[in-house]
Coordinates of C-alpha atoms in Angstrom, one line a residue:
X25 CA 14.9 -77.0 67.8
X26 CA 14.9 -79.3 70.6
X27 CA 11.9 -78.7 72.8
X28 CA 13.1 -78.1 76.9
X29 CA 11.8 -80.9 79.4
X30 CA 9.7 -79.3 82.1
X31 CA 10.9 -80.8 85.4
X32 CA 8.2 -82.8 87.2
X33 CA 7.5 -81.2 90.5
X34 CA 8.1 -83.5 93.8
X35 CA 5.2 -83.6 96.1
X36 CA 7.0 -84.6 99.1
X37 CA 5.0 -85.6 102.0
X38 CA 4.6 -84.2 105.1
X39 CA 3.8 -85.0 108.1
X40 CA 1.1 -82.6 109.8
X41 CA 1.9 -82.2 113.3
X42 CA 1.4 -78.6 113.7
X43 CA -2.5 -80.1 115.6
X44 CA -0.3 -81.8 118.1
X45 CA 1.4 -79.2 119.2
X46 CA 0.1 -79.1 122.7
X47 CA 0.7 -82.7 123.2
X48 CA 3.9 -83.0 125.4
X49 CA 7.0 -84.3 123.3
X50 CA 7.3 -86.9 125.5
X51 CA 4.1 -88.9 124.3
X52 CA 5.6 -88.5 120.9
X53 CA 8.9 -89.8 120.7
X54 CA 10.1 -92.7 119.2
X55 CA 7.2 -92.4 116.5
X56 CA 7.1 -91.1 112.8
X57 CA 4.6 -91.1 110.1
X58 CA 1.2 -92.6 110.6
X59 CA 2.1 -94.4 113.7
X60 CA 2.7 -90.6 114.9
X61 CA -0.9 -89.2 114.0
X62 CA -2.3 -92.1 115.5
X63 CA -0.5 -91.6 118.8
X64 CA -1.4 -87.9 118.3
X65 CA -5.0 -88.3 117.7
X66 CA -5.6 -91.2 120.5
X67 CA -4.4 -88.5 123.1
X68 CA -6.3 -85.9 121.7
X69 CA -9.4 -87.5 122.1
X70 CA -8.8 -87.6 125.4
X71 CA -9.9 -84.3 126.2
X72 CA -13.6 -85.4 124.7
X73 CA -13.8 -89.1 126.6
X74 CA -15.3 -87.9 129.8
X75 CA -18.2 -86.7 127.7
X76 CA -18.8 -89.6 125.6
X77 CA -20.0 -91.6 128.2
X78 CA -19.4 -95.3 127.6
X79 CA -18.3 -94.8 124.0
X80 CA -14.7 -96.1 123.7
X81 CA -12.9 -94.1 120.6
X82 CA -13.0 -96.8 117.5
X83 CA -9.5 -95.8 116.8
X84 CA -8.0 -97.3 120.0
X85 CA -6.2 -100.4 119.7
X86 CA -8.2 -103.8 120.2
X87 CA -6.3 -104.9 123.1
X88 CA -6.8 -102.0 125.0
X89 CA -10.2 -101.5 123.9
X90 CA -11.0 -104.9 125.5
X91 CA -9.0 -103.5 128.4
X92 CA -11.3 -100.5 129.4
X93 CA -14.2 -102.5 128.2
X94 CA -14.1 -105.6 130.3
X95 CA -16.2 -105.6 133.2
X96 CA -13.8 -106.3 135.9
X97 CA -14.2 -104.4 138.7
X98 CA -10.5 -104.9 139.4
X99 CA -8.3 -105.1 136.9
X100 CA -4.3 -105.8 137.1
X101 CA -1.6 -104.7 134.2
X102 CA 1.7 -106.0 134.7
X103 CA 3.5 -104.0 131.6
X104 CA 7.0 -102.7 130.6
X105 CA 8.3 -99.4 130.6
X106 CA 6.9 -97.1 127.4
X107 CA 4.2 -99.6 126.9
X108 CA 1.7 -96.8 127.4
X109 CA 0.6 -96.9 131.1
X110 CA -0.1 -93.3 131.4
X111 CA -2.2 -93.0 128.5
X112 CA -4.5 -95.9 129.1
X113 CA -4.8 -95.1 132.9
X114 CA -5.8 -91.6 132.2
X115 CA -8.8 -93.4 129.5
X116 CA -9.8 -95.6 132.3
X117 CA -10.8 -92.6 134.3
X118 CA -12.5 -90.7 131.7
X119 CA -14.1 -92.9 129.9
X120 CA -17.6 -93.0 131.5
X121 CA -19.7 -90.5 131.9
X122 CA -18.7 -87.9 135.5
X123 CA -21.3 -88.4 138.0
X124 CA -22.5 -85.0 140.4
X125 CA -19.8 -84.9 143.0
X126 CA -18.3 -88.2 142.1
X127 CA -14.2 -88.3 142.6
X128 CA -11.7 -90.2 140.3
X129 CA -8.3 -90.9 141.5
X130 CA -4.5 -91.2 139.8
X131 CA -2.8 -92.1 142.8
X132 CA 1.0 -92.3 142.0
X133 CA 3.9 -93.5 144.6
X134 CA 5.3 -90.3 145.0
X135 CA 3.5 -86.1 144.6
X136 CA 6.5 -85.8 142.5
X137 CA 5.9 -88.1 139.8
X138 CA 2.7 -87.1 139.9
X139 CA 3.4 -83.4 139.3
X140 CA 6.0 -84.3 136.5
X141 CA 4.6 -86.8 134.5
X142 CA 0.6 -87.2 135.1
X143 CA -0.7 -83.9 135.8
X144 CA 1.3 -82.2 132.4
X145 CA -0.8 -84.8 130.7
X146 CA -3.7 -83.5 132.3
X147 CA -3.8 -79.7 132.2
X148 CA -2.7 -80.5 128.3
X149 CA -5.8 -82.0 128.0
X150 CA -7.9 -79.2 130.3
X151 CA -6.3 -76.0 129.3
X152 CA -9.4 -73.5 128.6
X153 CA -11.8 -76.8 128.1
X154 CA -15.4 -75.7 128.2
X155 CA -17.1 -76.8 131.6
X156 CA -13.4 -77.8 133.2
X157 CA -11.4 -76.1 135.8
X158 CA -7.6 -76.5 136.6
X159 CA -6.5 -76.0 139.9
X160 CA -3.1 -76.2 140.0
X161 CA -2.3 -76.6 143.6
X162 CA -4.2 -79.6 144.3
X163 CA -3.6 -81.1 140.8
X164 CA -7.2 -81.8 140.0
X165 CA -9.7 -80.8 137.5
X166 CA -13.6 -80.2 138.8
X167 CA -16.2 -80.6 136.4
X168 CA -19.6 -78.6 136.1
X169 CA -21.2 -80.8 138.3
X170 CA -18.8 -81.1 140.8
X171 CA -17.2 -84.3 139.9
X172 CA -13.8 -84.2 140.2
X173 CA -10.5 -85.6 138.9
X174 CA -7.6 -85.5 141.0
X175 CA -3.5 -86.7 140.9
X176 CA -2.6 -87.6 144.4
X177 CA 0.7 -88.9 145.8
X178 CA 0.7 -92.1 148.3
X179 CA 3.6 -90.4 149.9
X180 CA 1.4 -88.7 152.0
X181 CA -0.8 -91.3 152.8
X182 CA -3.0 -89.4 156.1
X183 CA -3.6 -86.5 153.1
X184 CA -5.8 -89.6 151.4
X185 CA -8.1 -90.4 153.9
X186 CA -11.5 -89.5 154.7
X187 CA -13.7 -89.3 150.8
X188 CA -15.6 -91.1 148.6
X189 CA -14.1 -92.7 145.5
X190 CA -15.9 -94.1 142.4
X191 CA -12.5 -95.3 140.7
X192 CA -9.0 -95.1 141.4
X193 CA -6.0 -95.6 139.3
X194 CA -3.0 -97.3 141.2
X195 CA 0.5 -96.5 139.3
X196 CA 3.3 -98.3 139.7
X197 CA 2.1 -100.4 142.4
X198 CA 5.3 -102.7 143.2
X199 CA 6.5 -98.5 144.9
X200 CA 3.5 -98.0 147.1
X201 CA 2.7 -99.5 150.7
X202 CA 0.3 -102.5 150.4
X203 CA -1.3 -101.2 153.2
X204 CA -2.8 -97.9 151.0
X205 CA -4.7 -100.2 149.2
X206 CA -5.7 -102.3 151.8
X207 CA -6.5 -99.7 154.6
X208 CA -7.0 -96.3 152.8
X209 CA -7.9 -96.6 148.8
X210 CA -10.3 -100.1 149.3
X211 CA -12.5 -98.8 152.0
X212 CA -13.1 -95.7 150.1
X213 CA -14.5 -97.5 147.0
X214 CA -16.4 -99.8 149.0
X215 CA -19.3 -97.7 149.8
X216 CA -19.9 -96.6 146.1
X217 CA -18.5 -100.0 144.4
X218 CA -16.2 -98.3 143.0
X219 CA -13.3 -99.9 140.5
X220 CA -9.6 -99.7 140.5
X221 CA -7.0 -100.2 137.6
X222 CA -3.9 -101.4 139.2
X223 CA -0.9 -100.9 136.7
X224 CA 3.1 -100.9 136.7
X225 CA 6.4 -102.5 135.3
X226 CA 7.4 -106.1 137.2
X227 CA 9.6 -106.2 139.9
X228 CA 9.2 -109.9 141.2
X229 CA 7.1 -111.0 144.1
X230 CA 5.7 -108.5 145.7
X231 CA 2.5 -106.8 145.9
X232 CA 1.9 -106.3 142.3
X233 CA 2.6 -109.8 142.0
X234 CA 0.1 -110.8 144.3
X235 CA -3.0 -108.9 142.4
X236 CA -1.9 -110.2 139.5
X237 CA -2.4 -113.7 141.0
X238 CA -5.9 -112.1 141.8
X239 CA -6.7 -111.3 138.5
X240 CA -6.1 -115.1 137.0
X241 CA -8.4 -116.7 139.8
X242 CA -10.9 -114.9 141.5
X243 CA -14.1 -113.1 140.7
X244 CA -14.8 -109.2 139.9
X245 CA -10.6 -109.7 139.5
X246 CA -9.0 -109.5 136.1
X247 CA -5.2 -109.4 135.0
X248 CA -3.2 -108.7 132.1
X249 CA 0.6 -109.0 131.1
X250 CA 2.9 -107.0 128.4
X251 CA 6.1 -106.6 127.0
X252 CA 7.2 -103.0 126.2
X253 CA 7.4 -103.8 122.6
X254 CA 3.7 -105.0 123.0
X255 CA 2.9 -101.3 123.1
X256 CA 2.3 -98.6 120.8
X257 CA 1.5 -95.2 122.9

């Protein structure tokens, strides 16, 4: 009597993304497999950066660990499109430790894009986070101590005037007046020697172009340049 084969079970493989869930799709696509969990778990340490003081996740990509690492006071990042701006601008400004009081800036060229792509990011991150609070209207998040975290548009420019700023994203800065660096934004980091990431896609010889020159030549200036397959967020 022939004896009946027991069918080997197939263990297939899944990919557990049910812990990214509150990561918006967006940050997502065009990934699979372990380049998805890393992607996944690189934002989600995001919400513990601003704790960690100076302590840069090991996980992060060398280039863009050298990036938030180097001590350029200015730095310049001429990249293409879905090369991961967003991501790494938002580790810029929570990567050291929140000061009492102290005020961090995401300054995009419109409120708009502001409200629909940066601030999502953000409340993502700060949903019912211990020792964070959301407020909605003025698309910021305030800290125990005061410090604050804030998306602003440079739309309205006379709305940026008149605080304190420790460090200051610029996005997309070929779309914003030069003059809200030079007049508004650089005068408000002066007093604390503050920083600034400047960071967008090229669009020839303009103003971006111009820091970029910067960042090759002069002192407490640093530059970098990527293609969008460079990337990996």
């Amino acid at each position: 009597m022939m004896k009946k084969r027991k069918k080997k079970k197939m263990n297939r493989r899944v990919a557990k993304d049910k812990k990214y869930k509150s990561i918006p799709k967006a940050y997502l696509s065009g990934t699979k497999g372990a380049e998805r969990s890393q992607r996944g778990r690189d934002i989600m340490r995001m919400r513990k950066l601003y704790k960690q003081g100076k302590k840069i996740p090991k996980s992060l990509y060398k280039t863009r660990r050298n990036i938030l690492n180097d001590p350029a006071r200015f730095k310049v990042i001429v990249a293409g499109r879905r090369w991961g701006k967003t991501i790494l601008s938002l580790m810029y400004l929570l990567k050291d430790e929140f000061k009492p009081n102290e005020r961090r800036w995401f300054l995009t060229p419109t409120y708009r894009q502001g409200k629909m792509i940066v601030f999502p990011v953000l409340r993502q991150m700060f949903n019912g986070f211990v020792g964070a609070k959301l407020n909605e209207s003025e698309m910021s998040v305030v800290f125990e101590n005061g410090a604050e975290l804030s998306v602003k548009g440079a739309d309205n420019e006379h709305n940026l005037r008149g605080v304190e700023l420790t460090k200051c994203v610029m996005d997309e800065m070929a779309y914003i007046k030069p003059h809200v660096w030079e007049e508004i934004v650089m005068p408000m980091l002066a007093t604390t020697q503050g920083e600034a990431l400047f960071i967008g896609t090229p669009s020839g010889y303009d103003m971006m172009y111009e820091l970029y020159s910067k960042g090759q030549a002069e002192p407490e200036w640093k530059s970098w340049q990527f293609r969008t397959i460079d990337g990996g967020f």
